[in-house]
Amino acid sequence: MLRFHLGVLGLLAIRAAATTVSVDVPGLGRVTGTDAGSYRVFLDIPFGLTTAGQYRWAPPRPVESYKNGTLDATVFRDGCAGANTGGDPVGPDAQSYSEDCLNLRIWTPPPNGDVDALRPVAVWLHGGGFMFGTTGDAMYDGRAYARDQGVVLVSLNYRLGALGFLATPNQGGDAKYDLSGNYGLLDQQLGLRWVQKHISAFGGDPNKVLLFGQSAGAMSIVCHLTAPASRGLFHAAEIRSPVGLHYQDAVEAKAHASTLATALGCFPLGEGIVPCLRKKSSADIVSKQLAPEYIRHLTDPGHGINWLEWVPTVDGAVLPGEPHDVIVNNGSWNRVPLIIGSMRNETNAWLPTALENESLAKLVFDSVMAINWGKGSSDKVAAAYGHAKGLSWFEMVGLASTDWLMSCYCRRLARAAAKQGVPTFLYQFLHPNSNGADPTNAMQPAPSHPACVDGRAACHAGDNMYTMGSVDLIPNANFTIFEANLSSLIMATTSRLAGSIGGSPATVAKAVLPLVPYDGVRSLAWGGGFDEESGREVLHSVVETWRGDVCEFWDTMSPVFPV
């Protein structure tokens, strides 16, 4: 998911018409934030120390106390250096970036009058392909969510790209400099530990923490479900559009690192590549981390290509195994209540308009299928999608890639969790966004596909505006009345899931209505259905065996899934 940053304007408006409020945080000091009346916000509270210099590619270090015992949380601090550094792909970027970026934002409702009544907590992990993103994105502004849902909302930064996910032995040098990777995941864990220790000072209940995120944020949550050190740091999860890609193993990670090191003039001699890489500026690393040839290192005959340049590594410690496989094979994982789902047309966000040329679309379809599933797979996939029934090759590229990467991946995870007794709720976002409801895709650079923003498709990241209710803060963004009501429903189910933590499965199921417990058949569609009498689109409907026929097909094309 590409991103844009306009939140500074909204936050400056807060300051113009608000007062300050201070909170005493035991062990840290006094934190001063902004009281806007209907909500409070504490900006960019550091939870980790700088990751620059010798601390680059090292586990994050916690902040133990604030200088002079005080922290001004009315001012902006840096986001993490990533592919967005120095200019946003979709427009001007007001955010500053550095390696001193481990901070979080807290949005709270006004005090409820009962000093002993703690509120549920929702912790947001942003998306961006592990390459982009920051808590400063306007779409992640949590004021409406905290105000309307009565929940303490936290969003946190984590290291991105090569700075967050480089893993390699110190080729050519002392093994003491070996890198295990997964530093971005370790940052997220440190932020979650900070929440466990300190959120009660802000009125949040550390025993009712929901972890939710989209795209790379959702993929991170799948990792945390299987990460031993994440156990107990959250108690429920909402996973929005995780991409079903495999993660690196040690062999892939080493080859990947070699390419980056060579591009930066670091060779396996002398002290080795890692000390050399630590001497490079973050700007140099960011400038070289997007080379397309990195993708060729991320191949696996059983999984296909990983289309993201920098991803977590299955290191045997932070991630004991491939997260998807751990869950579907009934391994050891953090079994918490789950909401999980995807968009109807996820990959249309990345399909250029030029592919509407059928000859070109057929060529791309054949190539993509061969790369991921082997020679001859194109005909097998085409047959499964019934090309003879009238689907164009362009439609099949979008449908097939959406199904194998998202829809069927979510279905497999949901089916496994439900069979293991985990309260699980599967959804599909089917509503095609109106013009103005999906600024993420509207502001994408070419090649983007107009179907994402002209009422024809529900594309990847097209639900971000619904998740936080932040549409009013973004220029040229707007909801129809239907979309505003849909956003309110989606936020309510998430917040009520947080509030139901600790309850029985029946209590959880009642709290998240209209979502339905997933039984392998029934799931919920957000939008996309129509009333038979009026012909009007309905906000939600229960559907049966959504994409079931093609998902059964994709399960045969994937590694063995016993559930």
Coordinates of N, CA and C in Angstrom, one line a residue, residues 411-555:
R411 N -9.3 -17.3 3.9 CA -10.2 -18.4 4.1 C -9.4 -19.5 4.8
R412 N -8.2 -19.9 4.4 CA -7.5 -21.0 5.0 C -7.2 -20.7 6.4
L413 N -6.7 -19.4 6.7 CA -6.4 -19.1 8.1 C -7.6 -19.1 9.0
A414 N -8.7 -18.6 8.5 CA -10.0 -18.6 9.2 C -10.5 -20.0 9.4
R415 N -10.4 -20.8 8.4 CA -10.9 -22.2 8.6 C -10.1 -23.0 9.6
A416 N -8.8 -22.8 9.6 CA -7.9 -23.5 10.5 C -8.2 -23.0 11.9
A417 N -8.3 -21.7 12.1 CA -8.5 -21.1 13.5 C -9.9 -21.6 14.0
A418 N -10.9 -21.5 13.2 CA -12.2 -21.9 13.6 C -12.3 -23.4 14.0
K419 N -11.6 -24.3 13.2 CA -11.6 -25.7 13.6 C -10.8 -26.0 14.9
Q420 N -9.9 -25.1 15.2 CA -9.1 -25.2 16.5 C -9.8 -24.6 17.6
G421 N -11.1 -24.1 17.5 CA -11.9 -23.6 18.6 C -11.7 -22.1 18.8
V422 N -11.0 -21.4 17.9 CA -10.8 -20.0 18.1 C -12.0 -19.2 17.6
P423 N -12.6 -18.3 18.4 CA -13.7 -17.5 17.8 C -13.2 -16.7 16.6
T424 N -13.7 -17.0 15.4 CA -13.2 -16.5 14.2 C -14.3 -15.9 13.3
F425 N -14.1 -14.8 12.7 CA -15.1 -14.1 11.9 C -14.5 -13.7 10.6
L426 N -15.0 -14.2 9.5 CA -14.4 -14.0 8.2 C -15.4 -13.0 7.5
Y427 N -14.8 -12.0 6.8 CA -15.6 -11.0 6.1 C -15.0 -10.8 4.7
Q428 N -15.8 -10.3 3.8 CA -15.3 -9.8 2.5 C -15.8 -8.4 2.3
F429 N -15.0 -7.4 1.9 CA -15.4 -6.1 1.7 C -15.7 -6.0 0.2
L430 N -17.0 -5.9 -0.1 CA -17.5 -6.0 -1.5 C -18.0 -4.7 -2.1
H431 N -18.1 -3.7 -1.3 CA -18.7 -2.4 -1.7 C -17.7 -1.7 -2.7
P432 N -18.1 -1.4 -3.9 CA -17.2 -0.6 -4.8 C -17.2 0.9 -4.4
N433 N -16.0 1.4 -4.1 CA -15.9 2.7 -3.5 C -16.3 3.8 -4.5
S434 N -17.0 4.8 -4.0 CA -17.4 5.9 -4.8 C -16.2 6.8 -5.1
N435 N -16.3 7.7 -6.0 CA -15.2 8.7 -6.3 C -15.0 9.6 -5.0
G436 N -13.9 9.4 -4.4 CA -13.6 10.2 -3.2 C -13.5 9.4 -1.9
A437 N -14.0 8.1 -2.0 CA -13.9 7.3 -0.8 C -12.6 6.5 -0.7
D438 N -11.8 6.5 -1.7 CA -10.5 5.8 -1.7 C -9.4 6.6 -2.1
P439 N -9.0 7.6 -1.3 CA -7.9 8.5 -1.8 C -6.6 7.8 -1.9
T440 N -6.4 6.7 -1.2 CA -5.1 5.9 -1.3 C -4.9 5.5 -2.8
N441 N -5.9 4.9 -3.4 CA -5.7 4.5 -4.8 C -5.9 5.7 -5.8
A442 N -6.7 6.6 -5.4 CA -6.9 7.8 -6.3 C -5.6 8.6 -6.5
M443 N -4.7 8.5 -5.5 CA -3.5 9.3 -5.5 C -2.3 8.5 -5.9
Q444 N -2.5 7.2 -6.3 CA -1.4 6.4 -6.7 C -0.8 7.0 -8.0
P445 N 0.5 6.8 -8.2 CA 1.1 7.2 -9.4 C 0.8 6.1 -10.5
A446 N 1.0 6.5 -11.8 CA 0.8 5.5 -12.8 C 1.8 4.4 -12.7
P447 N 1.4 3.1 -13.1 CA 0.1 2.8 -13.6 C -0.9 2.4 -12.5
S448 N -2.0 3.1 -12.4 CA -3.0 2.7 -11.5 C -4.3 2.4 -12.4
H449 N -5.2 1.7 -11.8 CA -6.4 1.3 -12.6 C -7.6 2.1 -12.0
P450 N -8.3 2.8 -12.9 CA -9.4 3.7 -12.5 C -10.5 3.0 -11.8
A451 N -10.6 1.7 -12.0 CA -11.8 0.9 -11.5 C -11.8 1.0 -9.9
C452 N -10.6 1.3 -9.3 CA -10.5 1.3 -7.9 C -11.3 2.5 -7.3
V453 N -11.4 3.6 -8.1 CA -12.0 4.8 -7.6 C -13.2 5.3 -8.4
D454 N -13.7 4.5 -9.3 CA -14.9 5.0 -10.1 C -16.1 4.2 -9.9
G455 N -16.1 3.4 -8.8 CA -17.3 2.6 -8.5 C -17.4 1.3 -9.1
R456 N -16.3 0.8 -9.6 CA -16.3 -0.6 -10.2 C -15.6 -1.6 -9.4
A457 N -14.8 -1.3 -8.4 CA -14.0 -2.3 -7.7 C -13.8 -1.9 -6.3
A458 N -13.4 -2.9 -5.5 CA -13.0 -2.7 -4.1 C -11.6 -3.1 -4.0
C459 N -10.7 -2.2 -4.0 CA -9.2 -2.5 -4.2 C -8.5 -2.6 -2.9
H460 N -7.3 -3.1 -3.0 CA -6.4 -3.1 -1.8 C -6.2 -1.7 -1.2
A461 N -6.3 -1.7 0.1 CA -6.2 -0.4 0.9 C -7.5 0.5 0.7
G462 N -8.5 0.0 -0.1 CA -9.7 0.8 -0.2 C -10.5 0.9 1.0
D463 N -10.2 0.1 2.0 CA -11.0 0.2 3.2 C -10.4 1.0 4.3
N464 N -9.2 1.5 4.1 CA -8.5 2.3 5.1 C -9.3 3.4 5.7
M465 N -10.1 4.1 4.8 CA -10.8 5.2 5.3 C -12.0 4.8 6.2
Y466 N -12.4 3.6 6.0 CA -13.6 3.0 6.8 C -13.1 2.6 8.2
T467 N -11.8 2.2 8.3 CA -11.3 1.6 9.5 C -11.2 2.6 10.6
M468 N -10.8 3.8 10.3 CA -10.6 4.9 11.3 C -11.6 6.0 11.3
G469 N -12.4 6.1 10.2 CA -13.4 7.1 10.1 C -12.7 8.5 9.9
S470 N -11.6 8.5 9.2 CA -10.8 9.7 9.1 C -11.1 10.5 7.8
V471 N -12.1 10.2 7.1 CA -12.4 10.7 5.8 C -12.4 12.3 5.8
D472 N -13.0 12.9 6.9 CA -13.1 14.3 6.9 C -11.8 15.1 7.0
L473 N -10.7 14.4 7.3 CA -9.5 15.0 7.5 C -8.6 15.1 6.2
I474 N -9.1 14.5 5.1 CA -8.3 14.4 3.9 C -8.9 15.2 2.8
P475 N -8.2 16.2 2.2 CA -8.7 17.0 1.1 C -9.1 16.1 0.0
N476 N -10.3 16.4 -0.6 CA -10.8 15.8 -1.8 C -11.3 14.4 -1.5
A477 N -11.4 14.0 -0.2 CA -12.0 12.7 0.2 C -13.4 12.9 0.7
N478 N -14.3 12.0 0.4 CA -15.6 12.1 1.0 C -16.3 10.8 0.9
F479 N -17.3 10.6 1.8 CA -18.1 9.4 1.8 C -19.5 9.8 1.3
T480 N -20.2 8.8 0.7 CA -21.6 8.9 0.6 C -22.3 8.5 1.9
I481 N -23.5 8.8 2.1 CA -24.2 8.4 3.3 C -24.1 6.9 3.6
F482 N -24.2 6.1 2.6 CA -24.1 4.7 2.7 C -22.7 4.3 3.2
E483 N -21.7 5.0 2.7 CA -20.3 4.7 3.1 C -20.0 5.1 4.5
A484 N -20.6 6.3 4.9 CA -20.4 6.7 6.3 C -21.0 5.7 7.2
N485 N -22.2 5.2 6.9 CA -22.8 4.2 7.8 C -22.0 2.9 7.8
L486 N -21.4 2.5 6.7 CA -20.6 1.3 6.6 C -19.4 1.5 7.4
S487 N -18.7 2.6 7.4 CA -17.6 2.9 8.2 C -17.9 2.8 9.7
S488 N -19.0 3.3 10.1 CA -19.4 3.3 11.5 C -19.6 1.8 12.0
L489 N -20.2 1.0 11.1 CA -20.4 -0.4 11.5 C -19.1 -1.1 11.6
I490 N -18.2 -0.9 10.7 CA -16.9 -1.6 10.7 C -16.1 -1.2 12.0
M491 N -16.1 0.1 12.3 CA -15.4 0.5 13.5 C -16.1 0.0 14.8
A492 N -17.4 -0.1 14.7 CA -18.1 -0.6 15.9 C -17.8 -2.1 16.2
T493 N -17.7 -2.9 15.1 CA -17.4 -4.3 15.3 C -16.0 -4.5 15.9
T494 N -15.1 -3.7 15.4 CA -13.7 -3.8 15.9 C -13.6 -3.4 17.4
S495 N -14.2 -2.3 17.7 CA -14.1 -1.8 19.0 C -14.9 -2.7 20.0
R496 N -16.0 -3.3 19.5 CA -16.7 -4.2 20.4 C -16.0 -5.5 20.6
L497 N -15.2 -5.9 19.6 CA -14.4 -7.1 19.8 C -13.4 -6.8 20.9
A498 N -12.8 -5.6 20.9 CA -11.9 -5.2 22.0 C -12.6 -5.3 23.4
G499 N -13.8 -4.7 23.4 CA -14.5 -4.7 24.7 C -15.0 -6.0 25.2
S500 N -15.1 -7.0 24.3 CA -15.6 -8.4 24.6 C -14.4 -9.3 25.1
I501 N -13.2 -8.8 25.0 CA -12.1 -9.7 25.4 C -12.3 -10.2 26.8
G502 N -12.0 -11.5 26.9 CA -12.2 -12.2 28.2 C -13.6 -12.9 28.3
G503 N -14.5 -12.6 27.4 CA -15.8 -13.1 27.4 C -15.9 -14.5 26.8
S504 N -17.0 -15.2 26.9 CA -17.2 -16.5 26.3 C -17.3 -16.3 24.8
P505 N -17.2 -17.4 24.1 CA -17.4 -17.3 22.6 C -18.7 -16.7 22.2
A506 N -19.8 -17.1 23.0 CA -21.1 -16.5 22.7 C -21.1 -15.0 22.9
T507 N -20.4 -14.6 24.0 CA -20.4 -13.1 24.3 C -19.6 -12.4 23.2
V508 N -18.5 -13.0 22.7 CA -17.8 -12.4 21.6 C -18.6 -12.3 20.4
A509 N -19.3 -13.4 20.0 CA -20.1 -13.4 18.8 C -21.2 -12.4 18.8
K510 N -21.8 -12.2 20.0 CA -22.9 -11.2 20.1 C -22.3 -9.8 20.0
A511 N -21.1 -9.6 20.5 CA -20.5 -8.2 20.5 C -20.2 -7.8 19.1
V512 N -19.8 -8.7 18.2 CA -19.3 -8.3 16.9 C -20.4 -8.4 15.8
L513 N -21.6 -8.6 16.2 CA -22.7 -8.6 15.2 C -22.6 -7.3 14.4
P514 N -22.8 -7.3 13.1 CA -23.4 -8.4 12.3 C -22.5 -9.5 11.8
L515 N -21.2 -9.4 12.1 CA -20.3 -10.5 11.8 C -20.8 -11.8 12.3
V516 N -20.5 -12.9 11.6 CA -21.0 -14.2 12.0 C -19.9 -15.2 12.3
P517 N -20.0 -16.1 13.3 CA -18.9 -17.0 13.5 C -18.6 -17.8 12.3
Y518 N -17.4 -17.9 11.9 CA -17.1 -18.7 10.6 C -17.1 -20.2 10.9
D519 N -17.9 -20.9 10.1 CA -18.0 -22.3 10.3 C -17.6 -23.1 9.0
G520 N -16.8 -22.4 8.2 CA -16.3 -23.0 7.0 C -17.2 -22.7 5.8
V521 N -18.4 -22.1 6.1 CA -19.4 -21.9 5.1 C -19.8 -20.4 5.1
R522 N -20.4 -20.0 6.3 CA -21.0 -18.6 6.4 C -19.9 -17.6 6.7
S523 N -20.0 -16.5 6.0 CA -19.2 -15.3 6.3 C -20.0 -14.0 6.0
L524 N -19.4 -12.9 6.3 CA -20.1 -11.6 6.2 C -19.6 -10.8 5.0
A525 N -20.5 -10.3 4.2 CA -20.1 -9.3 3.1 C -20.4 -7.9 3.6
W526 N -19.4 -7.1 3.6 CA -19.7 -5.6 3.8 C -20.0 -5.0 2.4
G527 N -21.3 -4.6 2.3 CA -21.7 -4.1 1.0 C -21.8 -5.1 -0.1
G528 N -22.0 -4.7 -1.3 CA -22.0 -5.6 -2.5 C -23.2 -6.4 -2.7
G529 N -24.1 -6.4 -1.7 CA -25.4 -7.1 -1.9 C -26.5 -6.1 -2.1
F530 N -27.6 -6.6 -2.6 CA -28.7 -5.7 -3.0 C -30.1 -6.3 -2.5
D531 N -30.9 -5.3 -2.0 CA -32.2 -5.7 -1.5 C -33.1 -6.1 -2.8
E532 N -33.8 -7.2 -2.7 CA -34.5 -7.7 -3.8 C -35.6 -6.8 -4.2
E533 N -36.3 -6.2 -3.2 CA -37.4 -5.3 -3.6 C -37.0 -3.9 -4.1
S534 N -36.1 -3.3 -3.3 CA -35.8 -1.9 -3.7 C -34.6 -1.8 -4.7
G535 N -33.8 -2.9 -4.7 CA -32.6 -2.8 -5.6 C -31.5 -2.0 -5.0
R536 N -31.6 -1.6 -3.8 CA -30.6 -0.8 -3.2 C -29.5 -1.7 -2.5
E537 N -28.3 -1.2 -2.5 CA -27.2 -1.9 -1.9 C -27.5 -2.0 -0.4
V538 N -27.2 -3.1 0.2 CA -27.4 -3.3 1.7 C -26.0 -3.2 2.4
L539 N -26.0 -2.7 3.6 CA -24.7 -2.6 4.3 C -24.0 -3.9 4.6
H540 N -24.7 -4.9 4.8 CA -24.1 -6.2 5.1 C -25.0 -7.3 4.8
S541 N -24.5 -8.5 4.5 CA -25.3 -9.7 4.2 C -24.4 -10.9 4.5
V542 N -25.1 -12.0 4.9 CA -24.4 -13.2 5.1 C -24.3 -14.0 3.8
V543 N -23.1 -14.4 3.5 CA -22.9 -15.2 2.2 C -22.4 -16.5 2.6
E544 N -22.6 -17.5 1.7 CA -22.1 -18.9 1.9 C -21.1 -19.3 0.9
T545 N -20.0 -19.9 1.4 CA -18.9 -20.5 0.5 C -18.4 -19.4 -0.4
W546 N -18.1 -18.2 0.1 CA -17.6 -17.2 -0.8 C -16.3 -17.6 -1.4
R547 N -16.2 -17.6 -2.7 CA -15.1 -18.0 -3.6 C -14.7 -19.4 -3.3
G548 N -15.7 -20.2 -2.8 CA -15.3 -21.6 -2.3 C -14.8 -22.4 -3.4
D549 N -15.4 -22.4 -4.7 CA -14.9 -23.3 -5.7 C -13.5 -23.0 -6.1
V550 N -13.2 -21.7 -6.3 CA -11.8 -21.3 -6.7 C -10.8 -21.5 -5.5
C551 N -11.2 -21.3 -4.3 CA -10.3 -21.5 -3.2 C -10.0 -23.0 -3.0
E552 N -10.9 -23.9 -3.3 CA -10.6 -25.3 -3.3 C -9.5 -25.6 -4.3
F553 N -9.7 -24.9 -5.5 CA -8.7 -25.1 -6.5 C -7.3 -24.6 -6.1
W554 N -7.3 -23.4 -5.5 CA -6.0 -22.8 -5.1 C -5.3 -23.6 -3.9
D555 N -6.1 -24.2 -3.1 CA -5.5 -25.1 -2.1 C -4.8 -26.3 -2.7

